[in-house]
Tab-separated table of C-alpha atoms in Angstrom:
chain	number	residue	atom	x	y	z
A	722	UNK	CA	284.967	189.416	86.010
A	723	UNK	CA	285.388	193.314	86.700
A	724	UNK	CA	286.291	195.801	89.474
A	725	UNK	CA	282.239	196.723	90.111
A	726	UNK	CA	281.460	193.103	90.962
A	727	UNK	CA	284.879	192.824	92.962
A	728	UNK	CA	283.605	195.672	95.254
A	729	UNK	CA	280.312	194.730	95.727
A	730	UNK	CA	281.116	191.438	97.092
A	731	UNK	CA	282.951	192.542	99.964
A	732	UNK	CA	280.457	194.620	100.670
A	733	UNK	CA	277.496	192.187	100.973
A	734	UNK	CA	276.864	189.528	103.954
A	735	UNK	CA	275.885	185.916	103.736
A	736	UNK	CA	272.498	187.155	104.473
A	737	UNK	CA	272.379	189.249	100.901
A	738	UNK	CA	274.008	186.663	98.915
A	739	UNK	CA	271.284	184.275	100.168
A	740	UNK	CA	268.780	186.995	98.699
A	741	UNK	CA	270.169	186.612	95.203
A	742	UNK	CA	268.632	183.229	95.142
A	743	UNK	CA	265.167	184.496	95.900
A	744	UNK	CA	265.130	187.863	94.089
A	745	UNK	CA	261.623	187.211	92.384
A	746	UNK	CA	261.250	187.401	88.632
A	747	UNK	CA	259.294	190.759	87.411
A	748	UNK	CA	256.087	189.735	86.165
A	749	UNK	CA	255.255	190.558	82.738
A	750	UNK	CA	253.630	193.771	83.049
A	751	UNK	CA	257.177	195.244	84.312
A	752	UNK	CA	258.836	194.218	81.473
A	753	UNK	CA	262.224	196.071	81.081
A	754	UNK	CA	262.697	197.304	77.070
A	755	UNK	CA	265.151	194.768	76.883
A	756	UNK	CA	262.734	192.471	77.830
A	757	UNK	CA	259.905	193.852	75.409
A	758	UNK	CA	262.406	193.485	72.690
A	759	UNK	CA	262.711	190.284	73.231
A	760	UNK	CA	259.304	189.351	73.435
A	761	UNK	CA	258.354	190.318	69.885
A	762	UNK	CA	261.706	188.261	68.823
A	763	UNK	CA	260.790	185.248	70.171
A	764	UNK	CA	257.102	185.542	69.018
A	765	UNK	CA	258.457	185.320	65.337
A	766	UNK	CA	260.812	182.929	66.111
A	767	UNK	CA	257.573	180.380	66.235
A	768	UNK	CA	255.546	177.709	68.168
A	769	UNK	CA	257.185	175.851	71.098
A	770	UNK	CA	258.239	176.392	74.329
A	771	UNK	CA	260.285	179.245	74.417
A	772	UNK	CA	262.346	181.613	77.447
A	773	UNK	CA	263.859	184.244	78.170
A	774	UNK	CA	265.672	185.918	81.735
A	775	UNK	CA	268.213	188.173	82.603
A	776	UNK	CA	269.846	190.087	85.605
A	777	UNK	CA	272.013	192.691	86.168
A	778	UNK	CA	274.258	191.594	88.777
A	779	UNK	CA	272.279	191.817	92.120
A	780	UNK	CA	268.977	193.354	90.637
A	781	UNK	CA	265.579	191.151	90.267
A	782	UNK	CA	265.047	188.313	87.408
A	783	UNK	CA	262.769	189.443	84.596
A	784	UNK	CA	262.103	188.035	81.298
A	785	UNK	CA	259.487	186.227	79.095
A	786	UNK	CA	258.311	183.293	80.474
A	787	UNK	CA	261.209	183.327	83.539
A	788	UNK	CA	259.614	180.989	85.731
A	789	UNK	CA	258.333	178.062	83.436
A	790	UNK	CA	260.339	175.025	83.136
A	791	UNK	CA	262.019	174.592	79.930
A	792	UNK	CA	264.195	171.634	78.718
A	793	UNK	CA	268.270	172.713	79.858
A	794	UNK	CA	269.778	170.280	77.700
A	795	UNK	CA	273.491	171.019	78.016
A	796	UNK	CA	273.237	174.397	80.306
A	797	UNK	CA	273.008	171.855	82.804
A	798	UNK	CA	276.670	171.571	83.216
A	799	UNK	CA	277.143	174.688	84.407
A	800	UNK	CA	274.583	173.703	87.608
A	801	UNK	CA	276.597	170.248	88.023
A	802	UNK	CA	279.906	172.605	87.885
A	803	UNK	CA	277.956	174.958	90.725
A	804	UNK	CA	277.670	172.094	92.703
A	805	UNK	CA	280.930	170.787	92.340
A	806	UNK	CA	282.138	174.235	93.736
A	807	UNK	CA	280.473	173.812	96.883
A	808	UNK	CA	281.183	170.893	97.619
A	809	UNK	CA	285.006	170.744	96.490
A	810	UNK	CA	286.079	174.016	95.701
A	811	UNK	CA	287.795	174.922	92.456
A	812	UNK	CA	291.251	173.982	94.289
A	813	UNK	CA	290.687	170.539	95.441
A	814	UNK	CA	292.093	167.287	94.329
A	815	UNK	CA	290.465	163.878	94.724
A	816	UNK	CA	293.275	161.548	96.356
A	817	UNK	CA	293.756	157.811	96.065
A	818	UNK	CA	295.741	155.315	97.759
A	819	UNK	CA	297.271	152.371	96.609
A	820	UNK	CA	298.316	149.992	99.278
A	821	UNK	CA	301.237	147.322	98.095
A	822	UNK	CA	302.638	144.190	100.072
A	823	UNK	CA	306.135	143.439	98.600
A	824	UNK	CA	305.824	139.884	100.071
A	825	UNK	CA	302.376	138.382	98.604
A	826	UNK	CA	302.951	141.325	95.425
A	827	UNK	CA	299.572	142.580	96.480
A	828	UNK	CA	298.031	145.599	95.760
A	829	UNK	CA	294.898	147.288	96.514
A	830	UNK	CA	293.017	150.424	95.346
A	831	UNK	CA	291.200	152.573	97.504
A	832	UNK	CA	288.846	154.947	95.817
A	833	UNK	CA	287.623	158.239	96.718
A	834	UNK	CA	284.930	158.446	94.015
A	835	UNK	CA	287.404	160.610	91.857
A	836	UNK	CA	285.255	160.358	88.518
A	837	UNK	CA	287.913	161.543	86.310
A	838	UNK	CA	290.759	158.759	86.111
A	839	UNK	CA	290.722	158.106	82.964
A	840	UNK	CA	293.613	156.205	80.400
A	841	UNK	CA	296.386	159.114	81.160
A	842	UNK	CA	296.198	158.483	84.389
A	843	UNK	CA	296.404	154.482	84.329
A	844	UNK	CA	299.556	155.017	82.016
A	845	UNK	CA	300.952	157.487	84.897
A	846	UNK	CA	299.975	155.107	87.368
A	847	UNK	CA	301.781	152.269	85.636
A	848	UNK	CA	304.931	154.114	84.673
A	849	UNK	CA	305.533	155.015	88.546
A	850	UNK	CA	304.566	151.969	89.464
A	851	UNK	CA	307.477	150.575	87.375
A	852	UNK	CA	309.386	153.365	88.804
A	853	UNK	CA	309.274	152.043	92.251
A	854	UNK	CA	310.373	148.506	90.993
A	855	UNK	CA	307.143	147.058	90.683
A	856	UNK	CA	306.424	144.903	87.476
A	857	UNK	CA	304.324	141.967	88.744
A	858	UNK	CA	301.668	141.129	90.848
A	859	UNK	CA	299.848	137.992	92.029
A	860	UNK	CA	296.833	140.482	92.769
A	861	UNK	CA	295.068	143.665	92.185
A	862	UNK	CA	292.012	144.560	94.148
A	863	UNK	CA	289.456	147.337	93.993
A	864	UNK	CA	287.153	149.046	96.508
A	865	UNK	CA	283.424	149.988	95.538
A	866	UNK	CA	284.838	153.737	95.532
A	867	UNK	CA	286.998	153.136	92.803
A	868	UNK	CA	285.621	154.773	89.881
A	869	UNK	CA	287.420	154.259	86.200
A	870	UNK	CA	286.558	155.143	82.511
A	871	UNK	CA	289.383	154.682	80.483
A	872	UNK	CA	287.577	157.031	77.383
A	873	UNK	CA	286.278	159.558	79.380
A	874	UNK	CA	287.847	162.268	77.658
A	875	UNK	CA	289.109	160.417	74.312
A	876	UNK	CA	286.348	162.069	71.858
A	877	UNK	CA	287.974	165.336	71.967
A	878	UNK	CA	290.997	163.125	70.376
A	879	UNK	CA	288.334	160.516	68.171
A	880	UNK	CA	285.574	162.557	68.118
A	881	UNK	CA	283.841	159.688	65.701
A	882	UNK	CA	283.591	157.465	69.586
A	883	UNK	CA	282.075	159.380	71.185
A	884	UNK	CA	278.995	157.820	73.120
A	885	UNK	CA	276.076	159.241	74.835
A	886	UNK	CA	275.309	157.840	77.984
A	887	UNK	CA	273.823	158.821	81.569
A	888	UNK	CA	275.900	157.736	84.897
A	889	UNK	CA	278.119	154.931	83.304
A	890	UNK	CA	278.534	151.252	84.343
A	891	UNK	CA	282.390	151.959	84.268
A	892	UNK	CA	283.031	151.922	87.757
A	893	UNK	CA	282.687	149.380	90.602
A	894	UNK	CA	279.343	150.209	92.254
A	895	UNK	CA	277.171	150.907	89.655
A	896	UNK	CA	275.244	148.201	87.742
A	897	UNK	CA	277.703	145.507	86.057
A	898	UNK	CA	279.964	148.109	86.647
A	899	UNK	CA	282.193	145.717	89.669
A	900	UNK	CA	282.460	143.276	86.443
A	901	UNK	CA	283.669	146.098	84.213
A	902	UNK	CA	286.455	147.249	86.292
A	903	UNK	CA	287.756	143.990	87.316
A	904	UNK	CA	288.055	143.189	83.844
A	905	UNK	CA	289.254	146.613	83.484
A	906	UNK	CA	292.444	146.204	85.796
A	907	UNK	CA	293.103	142.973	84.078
A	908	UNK	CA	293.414	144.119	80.433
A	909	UNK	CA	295.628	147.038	82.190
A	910	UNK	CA	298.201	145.274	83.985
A	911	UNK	CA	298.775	142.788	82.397
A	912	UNK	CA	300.821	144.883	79.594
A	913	UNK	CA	302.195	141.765	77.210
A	914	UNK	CA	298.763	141.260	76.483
A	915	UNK	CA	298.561	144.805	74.677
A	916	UNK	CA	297.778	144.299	71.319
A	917	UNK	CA	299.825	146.807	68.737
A	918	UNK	CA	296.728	149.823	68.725
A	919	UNK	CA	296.908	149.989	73.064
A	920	UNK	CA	300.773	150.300	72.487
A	921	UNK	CA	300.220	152.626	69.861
A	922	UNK	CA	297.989	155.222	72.096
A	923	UNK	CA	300.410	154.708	75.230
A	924	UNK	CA	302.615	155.859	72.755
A	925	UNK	CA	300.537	158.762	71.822
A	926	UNK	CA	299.671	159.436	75.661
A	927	UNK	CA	303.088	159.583	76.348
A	928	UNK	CA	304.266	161.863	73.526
A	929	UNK	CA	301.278	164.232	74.342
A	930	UNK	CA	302.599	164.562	78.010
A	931	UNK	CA	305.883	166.327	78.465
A	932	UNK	CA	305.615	166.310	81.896
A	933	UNK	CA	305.264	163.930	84.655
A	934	UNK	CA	306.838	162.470	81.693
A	935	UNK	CA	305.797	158.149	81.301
A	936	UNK	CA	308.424	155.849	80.689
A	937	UNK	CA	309.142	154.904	77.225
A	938	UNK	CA	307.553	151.526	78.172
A	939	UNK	CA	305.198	149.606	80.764
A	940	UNK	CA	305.781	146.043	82.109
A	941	UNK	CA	303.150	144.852	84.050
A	942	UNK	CA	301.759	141.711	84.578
A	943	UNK	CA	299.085	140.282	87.622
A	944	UNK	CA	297.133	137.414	88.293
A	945	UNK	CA	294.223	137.874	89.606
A	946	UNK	CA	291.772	141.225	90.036
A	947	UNK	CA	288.890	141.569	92.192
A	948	UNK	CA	286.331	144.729	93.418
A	949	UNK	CA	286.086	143.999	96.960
A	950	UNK	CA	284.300	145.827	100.084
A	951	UNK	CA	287.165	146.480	102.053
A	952	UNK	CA	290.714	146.490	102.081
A	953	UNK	CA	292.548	143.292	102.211
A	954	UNK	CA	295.739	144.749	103.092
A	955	UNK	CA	294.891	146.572	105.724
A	956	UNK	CA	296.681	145.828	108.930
A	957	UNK	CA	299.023	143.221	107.473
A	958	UNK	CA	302.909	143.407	107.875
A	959	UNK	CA	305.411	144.991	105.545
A	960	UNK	CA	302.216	147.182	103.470
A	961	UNK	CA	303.771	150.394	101.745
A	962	UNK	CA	301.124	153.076	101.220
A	963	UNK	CA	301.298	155.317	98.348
A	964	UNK	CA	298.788	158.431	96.663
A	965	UNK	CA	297.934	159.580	94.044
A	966	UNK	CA	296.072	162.896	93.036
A	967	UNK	CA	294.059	164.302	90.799
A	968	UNK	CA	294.205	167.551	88.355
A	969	UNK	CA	292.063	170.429	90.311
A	970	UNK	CA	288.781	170.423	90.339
A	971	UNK	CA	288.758	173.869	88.109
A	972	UNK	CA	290.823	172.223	85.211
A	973	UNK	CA	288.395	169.181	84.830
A	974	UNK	CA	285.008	171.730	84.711
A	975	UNK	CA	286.777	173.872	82.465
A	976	UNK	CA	287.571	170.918	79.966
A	977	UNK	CA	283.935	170.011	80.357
A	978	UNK	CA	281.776	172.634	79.758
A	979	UNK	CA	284.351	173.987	76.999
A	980	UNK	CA	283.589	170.886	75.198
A	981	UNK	CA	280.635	170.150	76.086
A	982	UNK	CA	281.657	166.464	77.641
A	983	UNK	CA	278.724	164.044	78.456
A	984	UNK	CA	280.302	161.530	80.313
A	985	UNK	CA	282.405	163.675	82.213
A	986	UNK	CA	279.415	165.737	83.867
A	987	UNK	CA	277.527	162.247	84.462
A	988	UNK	CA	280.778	160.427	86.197
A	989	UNK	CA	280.766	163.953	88.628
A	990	UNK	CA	277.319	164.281	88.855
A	991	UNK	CA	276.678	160.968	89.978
A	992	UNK	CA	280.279	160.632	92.457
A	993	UNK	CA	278.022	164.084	94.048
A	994	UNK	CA	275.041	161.641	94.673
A	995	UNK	CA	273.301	162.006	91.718
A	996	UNK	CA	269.605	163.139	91.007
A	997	UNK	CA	268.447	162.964	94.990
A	998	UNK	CA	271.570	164.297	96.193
A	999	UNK	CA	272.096	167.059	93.860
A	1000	UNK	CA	267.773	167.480	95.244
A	1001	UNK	CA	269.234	167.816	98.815
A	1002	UNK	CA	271.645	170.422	97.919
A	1003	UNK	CA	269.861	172.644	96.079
A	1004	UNK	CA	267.393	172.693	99.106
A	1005	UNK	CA	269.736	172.552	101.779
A	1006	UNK	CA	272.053	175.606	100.595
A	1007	UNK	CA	269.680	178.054	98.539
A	1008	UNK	CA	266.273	176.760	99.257
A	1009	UNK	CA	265.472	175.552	96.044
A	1010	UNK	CA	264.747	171.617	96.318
A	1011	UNK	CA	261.415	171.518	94.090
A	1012	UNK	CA	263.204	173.090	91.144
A	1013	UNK	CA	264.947	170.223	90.419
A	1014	UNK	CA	262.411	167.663	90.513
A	1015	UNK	CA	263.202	167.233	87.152
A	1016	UNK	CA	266.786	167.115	86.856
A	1017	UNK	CA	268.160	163.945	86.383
A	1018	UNK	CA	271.392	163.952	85.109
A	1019	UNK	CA	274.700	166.164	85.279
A	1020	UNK	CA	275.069	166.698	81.407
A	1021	UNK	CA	271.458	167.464	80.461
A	1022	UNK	CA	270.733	164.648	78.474
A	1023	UNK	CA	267.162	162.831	78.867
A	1024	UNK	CA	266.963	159.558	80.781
A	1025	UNK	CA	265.074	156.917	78.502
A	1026	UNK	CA	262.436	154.509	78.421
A	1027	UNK	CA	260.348	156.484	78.864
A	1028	UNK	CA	262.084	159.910	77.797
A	1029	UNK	CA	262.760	162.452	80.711
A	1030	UNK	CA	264.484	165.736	80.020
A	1031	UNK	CA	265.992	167.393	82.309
A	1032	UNK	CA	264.202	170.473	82.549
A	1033	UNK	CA	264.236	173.900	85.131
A	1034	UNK	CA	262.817	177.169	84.770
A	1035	UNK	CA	265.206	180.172	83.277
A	1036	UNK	CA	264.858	182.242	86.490
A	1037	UNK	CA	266.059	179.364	88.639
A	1038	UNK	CA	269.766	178.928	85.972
A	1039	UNK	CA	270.154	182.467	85.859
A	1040	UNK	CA	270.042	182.718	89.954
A	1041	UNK	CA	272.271	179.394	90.430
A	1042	UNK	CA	274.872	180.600	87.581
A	1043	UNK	CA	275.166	184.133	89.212
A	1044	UNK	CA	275.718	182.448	92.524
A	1045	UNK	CA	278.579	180.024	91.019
A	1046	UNK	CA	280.261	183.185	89.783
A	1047	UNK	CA	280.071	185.411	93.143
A	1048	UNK	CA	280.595	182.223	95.399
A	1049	UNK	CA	283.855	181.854	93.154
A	1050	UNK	CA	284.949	185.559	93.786
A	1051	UNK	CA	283.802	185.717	97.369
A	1052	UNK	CA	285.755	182.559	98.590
A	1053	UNK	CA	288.328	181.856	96.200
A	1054	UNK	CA	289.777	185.023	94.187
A	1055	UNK	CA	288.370	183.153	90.923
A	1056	UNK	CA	285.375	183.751	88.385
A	1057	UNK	CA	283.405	182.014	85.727
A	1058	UNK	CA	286.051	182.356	83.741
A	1059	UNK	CA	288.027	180.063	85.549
A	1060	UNK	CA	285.397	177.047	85.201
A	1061	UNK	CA	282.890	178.030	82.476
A	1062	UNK	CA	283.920	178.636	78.973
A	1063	UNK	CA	284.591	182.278	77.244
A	1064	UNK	CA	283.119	182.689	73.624
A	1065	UNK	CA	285.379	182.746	71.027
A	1066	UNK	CA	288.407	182.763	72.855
A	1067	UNK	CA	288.964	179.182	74.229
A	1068	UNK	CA	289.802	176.918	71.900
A	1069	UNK	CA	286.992	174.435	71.004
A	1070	UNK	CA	284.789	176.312	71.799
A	1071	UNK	CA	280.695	175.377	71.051
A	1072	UNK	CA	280.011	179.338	70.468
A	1073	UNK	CA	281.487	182.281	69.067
A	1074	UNK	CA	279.586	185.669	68.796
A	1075	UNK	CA	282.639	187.589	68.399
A	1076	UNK	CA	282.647	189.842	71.314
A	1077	UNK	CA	284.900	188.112	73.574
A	1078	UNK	CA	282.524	189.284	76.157
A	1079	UNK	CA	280.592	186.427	76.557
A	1080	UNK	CA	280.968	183.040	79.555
A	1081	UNK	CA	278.382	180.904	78.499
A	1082	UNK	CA	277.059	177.037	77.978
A	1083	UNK	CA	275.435	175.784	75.034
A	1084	UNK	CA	272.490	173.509	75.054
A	1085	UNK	CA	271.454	171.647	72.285
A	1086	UNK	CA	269.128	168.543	71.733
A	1087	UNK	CA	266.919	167.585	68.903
A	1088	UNK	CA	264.145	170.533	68.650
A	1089	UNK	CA	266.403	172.584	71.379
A	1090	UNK	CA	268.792	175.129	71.378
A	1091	UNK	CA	269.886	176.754	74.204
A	1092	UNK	CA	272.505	179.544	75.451
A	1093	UNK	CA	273.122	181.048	78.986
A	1094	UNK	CA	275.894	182.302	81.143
A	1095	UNK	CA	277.006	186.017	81.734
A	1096	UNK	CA	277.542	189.447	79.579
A	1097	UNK	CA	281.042	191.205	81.040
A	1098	UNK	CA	279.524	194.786	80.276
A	1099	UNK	CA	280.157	198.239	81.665
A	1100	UNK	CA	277.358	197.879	84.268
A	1101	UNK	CA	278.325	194.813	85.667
A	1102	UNK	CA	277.570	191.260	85.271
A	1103	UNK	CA	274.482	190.508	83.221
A	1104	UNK	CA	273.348	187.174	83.677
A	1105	UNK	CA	270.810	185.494	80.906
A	1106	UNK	CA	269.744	182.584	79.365
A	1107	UNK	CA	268.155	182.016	76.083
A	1108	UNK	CA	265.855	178.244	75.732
A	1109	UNK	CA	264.336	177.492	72.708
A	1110	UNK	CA	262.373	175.250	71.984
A	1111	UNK	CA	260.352	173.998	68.499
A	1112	UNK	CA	261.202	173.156	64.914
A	1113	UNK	CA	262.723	176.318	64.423
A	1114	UNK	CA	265.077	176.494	67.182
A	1115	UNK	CA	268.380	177.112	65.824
A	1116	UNK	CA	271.234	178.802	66.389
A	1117	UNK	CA	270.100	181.567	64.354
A	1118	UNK	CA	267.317	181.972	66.867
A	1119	UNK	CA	269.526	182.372	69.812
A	1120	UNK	CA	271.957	185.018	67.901
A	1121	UNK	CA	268.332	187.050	66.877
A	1122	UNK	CA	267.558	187.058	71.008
A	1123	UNK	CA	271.639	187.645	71.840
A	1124	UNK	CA	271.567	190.646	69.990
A	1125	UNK	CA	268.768	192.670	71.821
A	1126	UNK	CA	270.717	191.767	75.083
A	1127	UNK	CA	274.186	192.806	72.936
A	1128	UNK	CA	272.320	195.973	71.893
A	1129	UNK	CA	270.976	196.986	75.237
A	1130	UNK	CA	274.505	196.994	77.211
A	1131	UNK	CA	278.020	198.151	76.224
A	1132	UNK	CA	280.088	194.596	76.103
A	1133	UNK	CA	283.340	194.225	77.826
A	1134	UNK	CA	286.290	192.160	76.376
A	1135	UNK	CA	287.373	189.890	78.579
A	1136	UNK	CA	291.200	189.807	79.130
A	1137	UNK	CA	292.228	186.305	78.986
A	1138	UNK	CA	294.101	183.592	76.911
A	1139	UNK	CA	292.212	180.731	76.073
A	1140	UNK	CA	292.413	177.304	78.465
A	1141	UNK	CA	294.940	174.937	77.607
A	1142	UNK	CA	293.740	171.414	79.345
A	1143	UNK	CA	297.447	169.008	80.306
A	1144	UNK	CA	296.128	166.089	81.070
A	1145	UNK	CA	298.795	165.393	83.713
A	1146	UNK	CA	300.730	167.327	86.227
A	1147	UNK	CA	303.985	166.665	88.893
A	1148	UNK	CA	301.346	166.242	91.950
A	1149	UNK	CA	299.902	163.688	90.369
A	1150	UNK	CA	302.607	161.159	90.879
A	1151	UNK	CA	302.792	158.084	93.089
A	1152	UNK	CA	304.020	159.357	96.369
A	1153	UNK	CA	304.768	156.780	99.393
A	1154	UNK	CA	302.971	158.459	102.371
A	1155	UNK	CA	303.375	155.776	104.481
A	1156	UNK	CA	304.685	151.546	105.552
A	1157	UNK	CA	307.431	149.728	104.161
A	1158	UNK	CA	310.164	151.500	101.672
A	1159	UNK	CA	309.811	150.397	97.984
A	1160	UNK	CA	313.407	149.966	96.333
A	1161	UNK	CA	313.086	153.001	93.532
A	1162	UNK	CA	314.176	151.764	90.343
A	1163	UNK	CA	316.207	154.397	87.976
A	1164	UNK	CA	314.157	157.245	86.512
A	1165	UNK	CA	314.499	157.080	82.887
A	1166	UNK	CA	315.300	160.978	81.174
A	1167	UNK	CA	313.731	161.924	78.536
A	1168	UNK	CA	315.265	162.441	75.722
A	1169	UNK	CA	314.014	164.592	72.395
């Protein structure tokens, strides 16, 4: 996010970075002004479990309370957008393929646990499917890696639906979830049983996506559907294989944490592996599997019956988001930025302090309110996080600890426009890779 940090990581080996993660926290009798200021803040601020750490780019953690586990709420994206990172890369795409037999007007769907197809992407699947000269099938079939939620990003369009829920039964190999999608892909293609509201939102869909532009209309129709193990087509005669792609992985994080989307960072967190696997790779790359004993779920929000919050210490975010911002610079010419919401500048955004200085996640539950990310100042990257926790945890109490961190560095505006999220792109079109030629039906122009 500035020149200081952009020299400093070309300077440093593997071996350093791999020291950020264990820089201890200063124990309380080294406390910093900054962090004495603090201290008295958050002691009028009330009962209940309360923290407080910062950095300064590759110094040591300090804070109040730095290394006792607090509940993340929300701030937990940012750790399920870390690991998404490293294991992706900001870049990558998830592919699918769709394999099609002209003669039995089969088709088949191989996943690639992509957790973010979603209804614009059905409707783009449809319309080039229709493209291609395809209109009816006797079957549709699913593998187990097949992942669909046709909602998951609707509540930024009907807020009023939006549902909380942890890892979601809309895809094919979680619980009931096989049922769901079959029933899923039926509904779907089979288009002249739309009723006049799905018509109406491909409609909308269409009109809010100027380009890979959908036909004006879909005619589908199929038989049968099924969520099998493997893939039916494979091997036979006269099979056409096509792709299709998702956004980037940076586009879909950014979306997320801007907004704050639940089942968006629970579809990704569990196509990662979920609460063990996101266990393994905290301890396999930084060391750190017994921190997140407690994490169990990529958007923060408690498990139930009985409750379980996900909770971490402050010392352990504030490490984990300053290595998702230097792993971003060091290997991809990026930045928080480019993943992580800026305050007050993109729009939607869950905080504003004014500055323009701040990249930062909210946290919020009932009796929690939470805020950490990174300062652009003139000494560099100051990474912090502020969890609250009691009846008088407000927003008001997070501004009251902001401003001691505000008043003890000189902010930077950061130079950037705010995110606009397009749903679809051009590489995200069916594309034969492989097999038999389709016939390609006429592309319809858009018009007005």
């Amino acid at each position: 996010m500035n020149s200081i940090r952009t020299i400093a990581v070309a300077m440093l080996s593997a071996a350093v970075l791999m020291s950020l993660m264990s820089s201890p926290a200063m124990a309380d009798g080294e406390d910093s002004k900054l962090t004495s200021n603090v201290r008295k803040t958050i002691k009028r601020l009330g009962s209940g479990q309360k923290a407080f750490c910062y950095v300064v780019e590759d110094g040591s953690v300090q804070g109040v309370n730095p290394d006792q586990p607090v509940k993340i709420a929300s701030v937990m994206k940012v750790l399920t957008t870390l690991w998404a990172v490293d294991r992706h890369g900001p870049n990558f795409r998830y592919t699918t393929k769709i394999y099609y037999q002209a003669s039995n007007k089969e088709l088949h769907i191989e996943g690639s646990n992509d957790p973010f197809f979603d209804r614009d992407r059905l409707y783009l699947l449809l319309s080039d499917l229709n493209r291609a000269g395809i209109k009816s099938l006797n079957r549709v079939t699913a593998d187990r890696k097949f992942l669909m939620n046709m909602d998951l990003f609707e509540h930024i369009y009907n807020p009023g639906r939006m549902r909380e829920y942890v890892y979601t039964e809309a895809h094919a190999d979680a619980p009931l979830g096989g049922v769901k999608v079959k029933q899923g892909l039926m509904n779907a293609f089979n288009t002249s049983q739309w009723w006049s509201a799905k018509k109406g939102r491909y409609a909308k869909t269409r009109a809010r996506n100027q380009t890979p532009s959908l036909l004006p209309s879909v005619t589908m129709s199929v038989e049968a559907t099924d969520i099998v193990e493997g893939n039916p087509l494979s091997g036979k005669p006269g099979v056409t294989v096509f792709e299709i792609k998702s956004l980037q992985m940076k586009n879909y994080l950014k979306k997320m944490n801007i907004h704050s989307m639940n089942p968006v960072a629970d579809e990704l967190f569990y196509s990662m592996g979920g609460r063990q696997g996101f266990r393994n790779y905290l301890q396999a790359t930084y060391g750190m599997g017994p921190d997140a004993v407690d994490i169990n779920t990529g958007s923060g929000l408690p498990l139930h019956n009985p409750r379980n919050d996900t909770s971490i210490s402050c010392s352990s975010v504030v490490r984990l988001i300053r290595r998702l911002d230097w792993n971003l610079e060091q290997k991809y010419g990026m930045d928080m930025t480019d993943v992580v919401m800026i305050a007050g500048t993109d729009a939607g955004a869950t905080f504003n302090d004014g500055s323009g200085a701040l990249v930062v996640k909210t946290g919020t539950l009932n009796n929690v309110k939470n805020l950490a990310g990174a300062a652009n100042t003139s000494d560099g990257e100051v990474y912090f996080g502020i969890f609250l926790e009691g009846r008088n945890a407000n927003l008001g109490g997070v501004q009251q600890v902001l401003a001691n961190v505000k008043a003890s560095f000189s902010l930077r505006r950061i130079s950037k426009s705010s995110f606009a999220f397009d749903p679809l792109e051009p590489e995200m079109t069916l594309k034969a890779v492989s097999g038999a030629p389709v016939p390609a039906a006429p592309v319809a122009i858009r018009r007005g």
